[in-house]
XYZ file of C-alpha atoms in Angstrom:
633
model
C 14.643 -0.656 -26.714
C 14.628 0.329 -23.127
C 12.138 2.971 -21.700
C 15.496 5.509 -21.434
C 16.267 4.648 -24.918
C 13.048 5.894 -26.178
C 13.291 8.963 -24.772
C 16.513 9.474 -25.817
C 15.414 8.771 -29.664
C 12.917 11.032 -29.230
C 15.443 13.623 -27.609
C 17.300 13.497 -30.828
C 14.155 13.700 -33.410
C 13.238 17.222 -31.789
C 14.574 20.724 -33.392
C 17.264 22.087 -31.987
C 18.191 21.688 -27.928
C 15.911 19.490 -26.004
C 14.639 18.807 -22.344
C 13.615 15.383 -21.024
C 11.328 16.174 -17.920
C 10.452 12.813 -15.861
C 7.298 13.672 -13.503
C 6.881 10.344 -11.072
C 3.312 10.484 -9.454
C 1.684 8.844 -6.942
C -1.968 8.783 -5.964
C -4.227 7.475 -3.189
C -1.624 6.147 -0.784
C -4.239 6.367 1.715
C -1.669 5.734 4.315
C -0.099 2.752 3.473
C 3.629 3.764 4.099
C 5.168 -0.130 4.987
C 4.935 -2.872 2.992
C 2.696 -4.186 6.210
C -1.043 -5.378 6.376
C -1.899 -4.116 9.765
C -5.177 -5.294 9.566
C -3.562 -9.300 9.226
C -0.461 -8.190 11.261
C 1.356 -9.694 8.288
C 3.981 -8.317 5.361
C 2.303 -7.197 2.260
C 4.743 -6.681 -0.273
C 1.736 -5.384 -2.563
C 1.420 -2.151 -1.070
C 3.799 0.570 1.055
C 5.151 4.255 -0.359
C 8.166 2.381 1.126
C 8.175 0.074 -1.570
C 7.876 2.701 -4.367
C 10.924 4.255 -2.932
C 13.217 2.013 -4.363
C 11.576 2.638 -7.730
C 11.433 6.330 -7.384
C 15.038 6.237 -7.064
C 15.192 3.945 -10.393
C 13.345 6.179 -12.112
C 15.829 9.729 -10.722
C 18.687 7.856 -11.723
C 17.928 6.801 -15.523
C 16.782 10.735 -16.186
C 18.536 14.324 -15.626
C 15.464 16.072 -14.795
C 12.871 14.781 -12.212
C 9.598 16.039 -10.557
C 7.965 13.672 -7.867
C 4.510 14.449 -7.100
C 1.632 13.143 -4.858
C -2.288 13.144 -6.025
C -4.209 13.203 -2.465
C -6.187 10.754 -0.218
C -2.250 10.406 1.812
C -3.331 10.660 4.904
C -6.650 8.207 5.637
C -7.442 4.739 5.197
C -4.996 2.201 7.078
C -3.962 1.490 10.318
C -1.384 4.099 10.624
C -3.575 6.767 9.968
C -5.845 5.745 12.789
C -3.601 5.602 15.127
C -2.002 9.288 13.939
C -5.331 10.367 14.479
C -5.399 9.056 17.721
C -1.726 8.962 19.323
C 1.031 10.386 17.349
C 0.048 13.991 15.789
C -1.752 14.723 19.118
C 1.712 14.400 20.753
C 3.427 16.392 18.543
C 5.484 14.124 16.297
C 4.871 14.495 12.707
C 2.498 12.239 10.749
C 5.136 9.066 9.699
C 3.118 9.809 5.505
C 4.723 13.153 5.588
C 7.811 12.380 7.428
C 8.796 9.662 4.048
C 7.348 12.045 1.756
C 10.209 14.989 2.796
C 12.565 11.896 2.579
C 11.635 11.281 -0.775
C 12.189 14.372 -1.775
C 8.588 15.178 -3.227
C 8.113 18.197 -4.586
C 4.501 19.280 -4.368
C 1.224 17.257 -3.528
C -2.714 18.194 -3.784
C -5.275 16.969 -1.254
C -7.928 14.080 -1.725
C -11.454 13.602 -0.213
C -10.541 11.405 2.634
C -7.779 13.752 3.973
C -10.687 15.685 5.276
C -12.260 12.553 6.656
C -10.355 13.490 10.645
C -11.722 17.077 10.029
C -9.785 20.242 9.644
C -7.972 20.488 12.806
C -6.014 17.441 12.532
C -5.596 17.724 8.648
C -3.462 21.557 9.208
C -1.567 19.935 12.183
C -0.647 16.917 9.673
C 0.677 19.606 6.658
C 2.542 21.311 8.881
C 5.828 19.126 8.899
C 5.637 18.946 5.041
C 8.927 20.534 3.381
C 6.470 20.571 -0.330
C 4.124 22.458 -1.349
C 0.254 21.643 -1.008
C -1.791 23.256 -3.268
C -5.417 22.400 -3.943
C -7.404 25.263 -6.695
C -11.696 24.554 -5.264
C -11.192 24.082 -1.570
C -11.271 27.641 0.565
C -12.628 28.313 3.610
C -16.033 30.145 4.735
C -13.857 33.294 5.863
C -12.824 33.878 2.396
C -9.333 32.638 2.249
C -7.698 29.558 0.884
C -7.251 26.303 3.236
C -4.117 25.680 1.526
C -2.789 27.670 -2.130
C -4.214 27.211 -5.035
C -1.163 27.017 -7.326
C 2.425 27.256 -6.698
C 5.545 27.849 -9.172
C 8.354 25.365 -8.910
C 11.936 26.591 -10.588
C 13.785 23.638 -11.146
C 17.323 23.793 -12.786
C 17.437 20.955 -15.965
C 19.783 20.123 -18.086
C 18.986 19.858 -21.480
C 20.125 17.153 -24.408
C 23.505 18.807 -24.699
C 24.331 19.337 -21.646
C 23.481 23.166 -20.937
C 21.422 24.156 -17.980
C 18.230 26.029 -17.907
C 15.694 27.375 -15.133
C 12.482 25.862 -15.846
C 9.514 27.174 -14.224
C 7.263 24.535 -13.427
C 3.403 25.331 -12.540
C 1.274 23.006 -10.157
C -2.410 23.372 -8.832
C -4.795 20.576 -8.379
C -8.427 20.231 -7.141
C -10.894 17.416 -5.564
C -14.701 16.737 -6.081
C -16.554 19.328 -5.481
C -18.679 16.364 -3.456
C -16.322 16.281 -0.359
C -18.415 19.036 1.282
C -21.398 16.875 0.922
C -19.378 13.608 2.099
C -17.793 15.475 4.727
C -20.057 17.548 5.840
C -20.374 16.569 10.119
C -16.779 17.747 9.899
C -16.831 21.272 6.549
C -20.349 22.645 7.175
C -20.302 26.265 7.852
C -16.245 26.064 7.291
C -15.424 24.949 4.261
C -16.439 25.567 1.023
C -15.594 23.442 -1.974
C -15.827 24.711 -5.999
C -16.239 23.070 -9.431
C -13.185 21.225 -9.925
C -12.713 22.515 -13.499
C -14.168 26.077 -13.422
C -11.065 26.019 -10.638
C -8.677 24.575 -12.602
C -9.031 26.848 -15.870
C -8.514 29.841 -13.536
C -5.836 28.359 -11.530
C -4.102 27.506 -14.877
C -4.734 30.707 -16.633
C -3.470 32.233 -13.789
C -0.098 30.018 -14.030
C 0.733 30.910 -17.446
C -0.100 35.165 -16.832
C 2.755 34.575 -14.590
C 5.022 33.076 -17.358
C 5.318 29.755 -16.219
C 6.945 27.020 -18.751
C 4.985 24.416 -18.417
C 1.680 23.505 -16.261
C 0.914 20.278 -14.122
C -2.682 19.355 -13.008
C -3.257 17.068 -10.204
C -6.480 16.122 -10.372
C -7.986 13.736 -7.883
C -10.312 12.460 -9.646
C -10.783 9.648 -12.309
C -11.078 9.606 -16.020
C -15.011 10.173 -16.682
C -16.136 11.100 -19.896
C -15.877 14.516 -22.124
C -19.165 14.965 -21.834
C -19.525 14.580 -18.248
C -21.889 17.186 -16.733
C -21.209 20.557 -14.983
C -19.874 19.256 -10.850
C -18.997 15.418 -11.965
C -16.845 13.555 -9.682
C -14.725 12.388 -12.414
C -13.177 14.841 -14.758
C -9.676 14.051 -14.985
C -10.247 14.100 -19.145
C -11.843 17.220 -19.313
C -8.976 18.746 -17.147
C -6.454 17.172 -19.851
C -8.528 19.539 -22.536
C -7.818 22.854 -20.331
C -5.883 24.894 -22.748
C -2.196 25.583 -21.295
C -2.525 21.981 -19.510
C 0.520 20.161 -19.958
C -0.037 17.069 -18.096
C -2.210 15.390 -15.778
C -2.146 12.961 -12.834
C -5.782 11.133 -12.302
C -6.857 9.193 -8.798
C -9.635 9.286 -6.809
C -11.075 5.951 -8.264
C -8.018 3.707 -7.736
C -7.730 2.418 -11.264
C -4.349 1.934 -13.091
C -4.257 3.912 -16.201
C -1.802 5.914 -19.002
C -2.593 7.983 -21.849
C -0.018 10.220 -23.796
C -0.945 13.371 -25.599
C -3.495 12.801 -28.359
C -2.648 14.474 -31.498
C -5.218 12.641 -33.970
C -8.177 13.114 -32.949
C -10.304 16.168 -32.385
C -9.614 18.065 -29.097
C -6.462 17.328 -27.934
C -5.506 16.475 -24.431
C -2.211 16.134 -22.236
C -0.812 12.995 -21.211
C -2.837 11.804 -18.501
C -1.279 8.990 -15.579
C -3.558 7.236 -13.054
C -1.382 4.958 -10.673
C -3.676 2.619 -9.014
C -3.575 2.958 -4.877
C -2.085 1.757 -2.167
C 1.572 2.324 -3.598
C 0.622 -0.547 -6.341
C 2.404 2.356 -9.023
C 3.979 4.515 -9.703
C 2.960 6.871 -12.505
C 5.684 8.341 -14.880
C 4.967 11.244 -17.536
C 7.606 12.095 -19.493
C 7.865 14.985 -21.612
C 10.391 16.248 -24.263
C 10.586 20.294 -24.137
C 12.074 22.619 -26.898
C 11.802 25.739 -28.187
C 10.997 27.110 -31.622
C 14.980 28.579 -33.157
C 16.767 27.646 -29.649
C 14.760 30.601 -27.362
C 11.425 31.680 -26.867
C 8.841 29.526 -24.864
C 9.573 26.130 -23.861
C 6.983 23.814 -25.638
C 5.747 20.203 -24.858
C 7.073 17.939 -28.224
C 6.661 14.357 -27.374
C 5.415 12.644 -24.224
C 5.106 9.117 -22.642
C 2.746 8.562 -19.986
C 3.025 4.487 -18.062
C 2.753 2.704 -14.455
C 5.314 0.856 -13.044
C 4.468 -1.790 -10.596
C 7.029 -1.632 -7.566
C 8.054 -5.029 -8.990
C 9.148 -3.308 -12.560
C 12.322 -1.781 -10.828
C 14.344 -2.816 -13.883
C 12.065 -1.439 -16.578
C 13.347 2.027 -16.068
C 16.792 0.488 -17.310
C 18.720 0.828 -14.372
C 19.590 -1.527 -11.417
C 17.451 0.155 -8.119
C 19.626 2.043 -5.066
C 17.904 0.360 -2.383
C 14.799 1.524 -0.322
C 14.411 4.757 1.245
C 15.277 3.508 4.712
C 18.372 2.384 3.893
C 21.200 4.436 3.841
C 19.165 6.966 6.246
C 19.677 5.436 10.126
C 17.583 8.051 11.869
C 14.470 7.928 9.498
C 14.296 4.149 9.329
C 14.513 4.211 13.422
C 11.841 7.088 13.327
C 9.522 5.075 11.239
C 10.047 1.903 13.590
C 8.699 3.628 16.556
C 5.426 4.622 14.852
C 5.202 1.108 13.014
C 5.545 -0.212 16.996
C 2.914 2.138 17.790
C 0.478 1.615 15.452
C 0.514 -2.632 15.725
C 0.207 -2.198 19.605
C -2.880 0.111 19.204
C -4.896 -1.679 17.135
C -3.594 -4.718 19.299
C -5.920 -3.830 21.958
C -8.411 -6.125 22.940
C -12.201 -6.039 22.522
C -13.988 -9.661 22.721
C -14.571 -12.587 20.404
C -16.296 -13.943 17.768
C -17.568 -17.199 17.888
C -17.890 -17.257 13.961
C -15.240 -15.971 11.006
C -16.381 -12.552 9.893
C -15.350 -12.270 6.564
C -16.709 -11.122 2.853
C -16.034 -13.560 0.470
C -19.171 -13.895 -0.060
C -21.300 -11.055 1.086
C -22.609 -10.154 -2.777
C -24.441 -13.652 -3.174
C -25.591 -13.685 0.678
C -25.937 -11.747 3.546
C -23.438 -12.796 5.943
C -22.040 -12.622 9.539
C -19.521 -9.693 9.002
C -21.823 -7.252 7.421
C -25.016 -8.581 9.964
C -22.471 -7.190 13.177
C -21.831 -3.370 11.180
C -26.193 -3.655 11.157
C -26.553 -4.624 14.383
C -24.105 -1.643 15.927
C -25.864 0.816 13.840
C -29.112 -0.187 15.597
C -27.864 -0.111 19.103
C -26.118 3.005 18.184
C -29.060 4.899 16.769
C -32.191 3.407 18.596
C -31.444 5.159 21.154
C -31.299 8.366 19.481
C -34.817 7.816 17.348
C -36.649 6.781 20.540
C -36.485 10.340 21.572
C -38.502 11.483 19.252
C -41.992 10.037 18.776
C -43.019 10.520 15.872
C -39.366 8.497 14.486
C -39.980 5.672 16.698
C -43.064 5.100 15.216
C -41.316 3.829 11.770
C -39.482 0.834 11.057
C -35.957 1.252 11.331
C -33.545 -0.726 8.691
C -30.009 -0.519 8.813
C -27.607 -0.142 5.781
C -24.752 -2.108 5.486
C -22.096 -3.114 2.985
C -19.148 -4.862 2.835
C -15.910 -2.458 2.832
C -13.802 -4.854 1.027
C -14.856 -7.207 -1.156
C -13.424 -7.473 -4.336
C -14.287 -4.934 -6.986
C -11.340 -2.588 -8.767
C -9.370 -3.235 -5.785
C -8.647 -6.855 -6.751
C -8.892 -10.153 -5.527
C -6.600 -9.917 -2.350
C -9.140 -6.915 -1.010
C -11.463 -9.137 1.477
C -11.753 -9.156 5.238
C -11.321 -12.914 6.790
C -11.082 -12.249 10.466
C -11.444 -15.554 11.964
C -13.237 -17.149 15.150
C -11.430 -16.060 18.405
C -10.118 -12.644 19.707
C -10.998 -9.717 18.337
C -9.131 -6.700 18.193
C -9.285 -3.036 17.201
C -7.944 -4.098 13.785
C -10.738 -6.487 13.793
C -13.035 -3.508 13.943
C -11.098 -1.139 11.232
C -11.051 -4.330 8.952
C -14.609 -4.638 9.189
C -15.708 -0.359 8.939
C -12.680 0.976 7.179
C -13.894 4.447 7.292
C -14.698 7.044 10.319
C -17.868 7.627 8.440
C -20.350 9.850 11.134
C -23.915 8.333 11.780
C -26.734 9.523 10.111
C -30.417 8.286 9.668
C -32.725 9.173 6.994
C -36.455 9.136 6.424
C -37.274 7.429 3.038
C -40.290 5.883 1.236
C -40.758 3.054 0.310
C -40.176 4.203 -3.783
C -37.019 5.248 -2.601
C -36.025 2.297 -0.809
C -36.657 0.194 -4.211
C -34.336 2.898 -5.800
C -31.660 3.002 -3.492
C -31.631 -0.844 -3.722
C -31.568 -0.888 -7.219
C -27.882 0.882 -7.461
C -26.747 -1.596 -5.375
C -28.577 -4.584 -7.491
C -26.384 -2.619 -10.234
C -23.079 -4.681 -8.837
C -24.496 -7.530 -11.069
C -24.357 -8.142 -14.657
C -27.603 -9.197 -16.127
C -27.938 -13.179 -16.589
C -29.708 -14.777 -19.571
C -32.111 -17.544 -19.205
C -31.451 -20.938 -21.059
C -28.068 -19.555 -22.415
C -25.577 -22.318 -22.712
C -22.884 -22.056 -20.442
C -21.230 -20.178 -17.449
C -22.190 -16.694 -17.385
C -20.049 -14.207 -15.206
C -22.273 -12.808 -12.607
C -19.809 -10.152 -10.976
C -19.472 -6.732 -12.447
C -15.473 -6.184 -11.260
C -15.979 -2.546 -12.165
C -18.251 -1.634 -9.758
C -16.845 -0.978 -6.340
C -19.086 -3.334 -3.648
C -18.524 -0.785 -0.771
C -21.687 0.224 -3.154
C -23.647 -2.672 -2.266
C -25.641 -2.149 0.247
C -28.332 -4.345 1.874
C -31.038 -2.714 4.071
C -31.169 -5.445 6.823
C -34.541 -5.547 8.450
C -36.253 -6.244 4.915
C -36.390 -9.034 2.988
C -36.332 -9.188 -1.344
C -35.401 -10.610 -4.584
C -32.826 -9.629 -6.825
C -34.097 -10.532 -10.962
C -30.599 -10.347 -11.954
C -32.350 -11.817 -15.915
C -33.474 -7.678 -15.815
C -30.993 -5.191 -16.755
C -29.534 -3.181 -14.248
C -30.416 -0.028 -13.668
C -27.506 2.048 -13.501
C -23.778 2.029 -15.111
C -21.124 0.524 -12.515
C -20.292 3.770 -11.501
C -23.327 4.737 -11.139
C -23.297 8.337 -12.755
C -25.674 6.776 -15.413
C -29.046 5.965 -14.617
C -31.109 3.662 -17.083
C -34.980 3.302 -17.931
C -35.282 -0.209 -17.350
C -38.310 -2.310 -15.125
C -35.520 -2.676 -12.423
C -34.521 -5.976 -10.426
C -36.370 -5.988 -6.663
C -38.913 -8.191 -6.440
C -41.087 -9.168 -3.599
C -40.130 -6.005 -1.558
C -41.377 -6.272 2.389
C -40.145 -5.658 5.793
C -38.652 -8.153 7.865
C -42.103 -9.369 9.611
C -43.721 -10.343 6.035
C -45.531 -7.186 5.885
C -45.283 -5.455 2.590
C -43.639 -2.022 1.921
C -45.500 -0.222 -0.313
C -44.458 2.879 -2.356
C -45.517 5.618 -0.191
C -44.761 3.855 3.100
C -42.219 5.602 5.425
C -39.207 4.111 6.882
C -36.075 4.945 8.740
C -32.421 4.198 7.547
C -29.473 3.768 9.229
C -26.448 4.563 7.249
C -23.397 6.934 7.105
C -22.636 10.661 6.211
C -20.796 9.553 2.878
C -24.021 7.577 1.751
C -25.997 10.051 2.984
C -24.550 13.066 1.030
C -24.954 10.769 -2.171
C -21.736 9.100 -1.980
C -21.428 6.095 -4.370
C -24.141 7.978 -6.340
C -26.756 6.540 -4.431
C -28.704 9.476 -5.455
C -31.960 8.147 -3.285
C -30.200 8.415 0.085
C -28.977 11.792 -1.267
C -32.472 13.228 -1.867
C -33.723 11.851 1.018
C -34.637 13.732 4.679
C -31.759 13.187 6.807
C -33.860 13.514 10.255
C -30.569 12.676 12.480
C -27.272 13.587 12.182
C -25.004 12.441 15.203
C -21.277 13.609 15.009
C -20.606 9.832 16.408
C -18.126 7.276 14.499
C -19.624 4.620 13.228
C -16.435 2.417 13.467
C -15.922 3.357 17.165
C -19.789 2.196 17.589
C -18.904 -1.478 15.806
C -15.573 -1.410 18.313
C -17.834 -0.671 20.945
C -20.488 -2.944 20.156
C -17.557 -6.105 20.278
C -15.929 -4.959 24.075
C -19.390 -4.551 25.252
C -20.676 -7.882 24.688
C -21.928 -10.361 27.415
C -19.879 -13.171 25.377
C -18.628 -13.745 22.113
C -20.540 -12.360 19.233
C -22.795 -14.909 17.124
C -25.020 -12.806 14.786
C -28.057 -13.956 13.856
C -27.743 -13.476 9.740
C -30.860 -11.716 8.478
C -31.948 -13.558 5.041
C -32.201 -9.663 4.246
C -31.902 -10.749 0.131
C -31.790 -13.461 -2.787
C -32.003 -14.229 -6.063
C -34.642 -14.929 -8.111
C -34.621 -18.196 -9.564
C -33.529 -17.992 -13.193
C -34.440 -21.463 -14.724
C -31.345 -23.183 -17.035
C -28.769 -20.418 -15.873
C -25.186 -21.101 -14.486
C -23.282 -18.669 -13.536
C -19.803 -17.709 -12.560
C -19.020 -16.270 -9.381
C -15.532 -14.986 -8.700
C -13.997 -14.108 -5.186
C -11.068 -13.757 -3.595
C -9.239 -17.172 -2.996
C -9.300 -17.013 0.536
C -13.002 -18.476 0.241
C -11.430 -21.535 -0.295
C -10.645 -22.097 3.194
C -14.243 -21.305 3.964
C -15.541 -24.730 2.779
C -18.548 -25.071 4.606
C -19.570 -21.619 3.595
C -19.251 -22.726 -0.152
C -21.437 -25.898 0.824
C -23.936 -23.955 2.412
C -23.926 -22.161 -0.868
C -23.756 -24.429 -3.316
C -20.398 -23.353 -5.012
C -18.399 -25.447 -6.790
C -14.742 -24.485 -7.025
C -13.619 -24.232 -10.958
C -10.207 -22.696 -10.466
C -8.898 -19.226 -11.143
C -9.190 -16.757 -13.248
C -6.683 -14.509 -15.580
C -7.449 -11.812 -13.615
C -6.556 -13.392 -10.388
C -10.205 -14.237 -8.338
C -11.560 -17.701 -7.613
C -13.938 -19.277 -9.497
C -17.155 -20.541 -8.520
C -19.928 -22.301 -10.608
C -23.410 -21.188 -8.987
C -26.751 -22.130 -9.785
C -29.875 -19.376 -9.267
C -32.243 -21.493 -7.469
């Protein structure tokens, strides 16, 4: 039985007249419009809202009654966003996300935590040209007023399972973590204000249903969490589902790929909640059956289906697709041409060479050459800035670093492999993804061991003399998390347990995994011991939980890019870059234990890097990363 056909079944099973409502989602986009990896100059069929386009119109065409909606983080994250940023809002033309989202036909959207990562100003010039509503329930300015509404009230004509036609009025708010004015503070401070995501939700939807609404949407970016999550989590898209009047949800924020439908069974029921991955990977579908008690009265949610659909499942929806959204619309697809054009020839432009592949295939087991250049721009960034002060310069200064794409959640194609030769801007938004702003913090050395035991958290724990390959890679937790604090040197006991959950938002009593803790000279850094750290505003505010950086004292805050630093770093160069590799970390030698490291299969092509490491290539895996066997010296 086709998807279509179940609905339909479940048309007929409910009393009296019936409504099918389809709501398509999608989530996290984070500017990836094309099917195009700008970063590779090269086709990626694996992501684009382009792509989805094709499916959305699948999806209209097997149902009567259709809501398309969008979950945040649209406007930040590729390419095309930078060079928005840079070239085309500036000049008046309308950001190329919003310009397919009108053609689309969307019909309302919320706002993410990286839409605020370009700052306010170019954020309201990028809403402007939308023709949906943007509605977003915590996030108000300083002056008292909201930055954009906290609820709307969509009245949709639908037809029901006879035929006759209703007005349906539709109720949408949304929120984002309440953490975005921590993470984006250089550019909210003193502006912006941002509430608990579910205190603002429960008034936004009370609200909706004073005013009569039929039914009531949540977009909430954020992921799934837990029910018993604690007052101002991150994730709380679960807890949203429990708000009373809540009729469905869509989930992002963490980029996973998840569906639940309404729980009836078990104690506390929730609405059907979709999560649709990132990128354009999916797109999420709800569907609901409405009807109403005797024929009138309110309209009432009676069955529901919540899925993802790949943008390769065009014929699960049970009809044959209508084509992509370019193509029966001339002017659009010419439109989007001209800011494609634009966007390869500015981050085209030239900035030096490498003399050695920057990539991260293998940045978790070893520090390597891609990471060491992000280190060595924060120091000649921020040096500068600390020698001014005398008592800072004093310290020793460590820089923070972590590889932006490495694996994780995101999946096995999500590594950076810029090889030898030119480099370009691309080169340099490959390498920092984000316009994080500089910041440097004072920490001791207690703190250090803390902050380095989150990241030590990427791996799962290994067991001496157990027979067999043991996986070493915790997929779950995202490795933009891992940072190493070049300028030290220490062990990583991965036979410990780790010390907190892969997310992070649990925190465990356990003897920890750094060993052998000491600056880069040999001397030792003892608990109480001061230091200076590099890093960025997100990790500073606590991003990734790395609730050590959070607490620490954040004695400089520079409103200066870090990824314009690493771009200027390359062009200013005497010759091609060849960084010196810090041994900044290793692993303790476990005796008797193999494990299994997995990576992207582009290491492959990195053979001498897999010598130098003694891997030994074993094929790969279900889930789609290469496999390594790796002893722990």
């Amino acid at each position: 039985m086709t998807f279509p056909e179940q609905i339909a079944t479940a048309q007929g099973t409910a009393a009296g007249k019936s409504v099918h409502l389809r709501v398509l989602a999608t989530t996290d986009l984070h500017a990836h419009l094309l099917p195009f990896d700008y970063f590779t100059d090269r086709r990626d069929s694996s992501v684009g809202l382009a792509q989805l386009g094709e499916l959305i119109n699948a999806a209209r065409a097997a149902a009567k009654n259709v809501l398309l909606l969008d979950n945040g983080d649209t406007l930040q994250g590729a390419p095309l966003a930078d060079a928005a940023v840079a070239e085309i809002v500036p000049a008046g033309r309308l950001h190329p996300m919003i310009v397919a989202m009108n053609a689309l036909g969307y019909d309302a959207a919320t706002l993410g935590n990286h839409d605020f990562d370009f700052g306010l100003p170019h954020l309201s010039a990028s809403l402007e040209g939308a023709a949906f509503p943007i509605v977003s329930a915590n996030v108000h300015c300083t002056a008292g007023y909201g930055f954009v509404p906290p609820r709307c009230i969509l009245a949709r004509e639908v037809t029901d399972s006879v035929g006759e036609v209703h007005t349906l009025r539709i109720g949408i708010t949304g929120g984002v973590p309440s953490q975005v004015a921590q993470w984006n503070k250089p550019h909210l401070q003193d502006c912006m204000a941002v509430g608990d995501m579910l205190d603002a939700l429960r008034g936004e939807v009370a609200a909706l249903r004073a005013e009569d609404v039929d039914i009531v949407l949540a977009l909430a970016h954020s992921g799934y969490g837990h029910l018993d999550a604690a007052a101002g989590a991150e994730n709380v898209a679960l807890q949203v589902a429990q708000i009373a009047g809540v009729d469905g949800v869509v989930a992002g924020h963490t980029h996973k790929v998840r569906a639940d439908a309404t729980d009836l069974a078990s104690e506390g029921t929730y609405a059907p909640i979709v999560q649709p991955g990132a990128y354009g990977s999916h797109l999420g579908c709800i569907d609901l059956v409405l009807d109403r008690a005797e024929g009138h009265g309110p309209w009432r949610v009676r069955q529901s289906r919540a899925a993802n659909f790949s943008s390769k499942q065009k014929r699960a929806l049970g009809v044959e697709t209508r084509g992509r959204i370019f193509a029966d619309n001339p002017e659009l697809r010419q439109q989007i041409a001209v800011e494609h054009q634009a966007t390869r020839a500015y981050v085209a432009r030239f900035l030096g060479a490498s003399e050695v592949p920057l990539e991260t295939f293998f940045s978790v087991i070893a520090p390597c050459a891609a990471t060491q250049v992000i280190a060595d721009a924060q120091w000649d960034m921020a040096k500068p800035l600390i020698a001014t002060d005398p008592i800072l310069a004093q310290l020793p200064v460590l820089s923070a670093v972590a590889p932006f794409k490495a694996g994780g959640r995101s999946g096995p194609r999500n590594f950076t492999d810029v090889p030898a030769g030119p480099l370009r801007l691309r080169h340099a938004a490959d390498l920092y993804a984000y316009p994080n702003i500089l910041s440097v913090l004072r920490l001791t050395g207690q703190e250090v061991v803390e902050w380095l035991e989150r990241s030590a958290s990427l791996f799962r724990q290994i067991f001496p003399g157990k027979p067999g390959l043991q996986p070493l890679i915790d997929h779950d937790f995202a490795p933009y998390n891992f940072d190493r604090l070049a300028g030290l040197r220490y062990q990583i006991d991965v036979s410990r347990p780790a010390r907190t959950n892969a997310d992070g938002d649990a925190v465990f009593d356990t003897a920890g995994r750094i060993r052998n803790l000491c600056l880069a000279d040999g001397t030792p850094l003892g608990p109480r011991d001061e230091v200076l750290v590099i890093t960025n505003s997100y990790r500073a505010a606590g991003g990734g939980h790395m609730h050590a950086a959070e607490m620490a004292e954040e004695v400089i805050s520079a409103r200066l890019s870090i990824r314009d630093a690493v771009a200027s770093y390359i062009s200013k160069s005497a010759g091609p870059l060849n960084p010196v590799v810090e041994p900044t970390f290793s692993f303790t030698p476990i005796v008797g234990a193999q494990v299994v490291f997995e990576t992207g299969p582009g290491a492959l092509a990195h053979g001498a890097r897999c010598a130098e490491l003694g891997l030994t290539p074993l094929g790969l895996a279900e889930n789609g990363f290469q496999q390594f066997a790796m002893t722990l010296p």
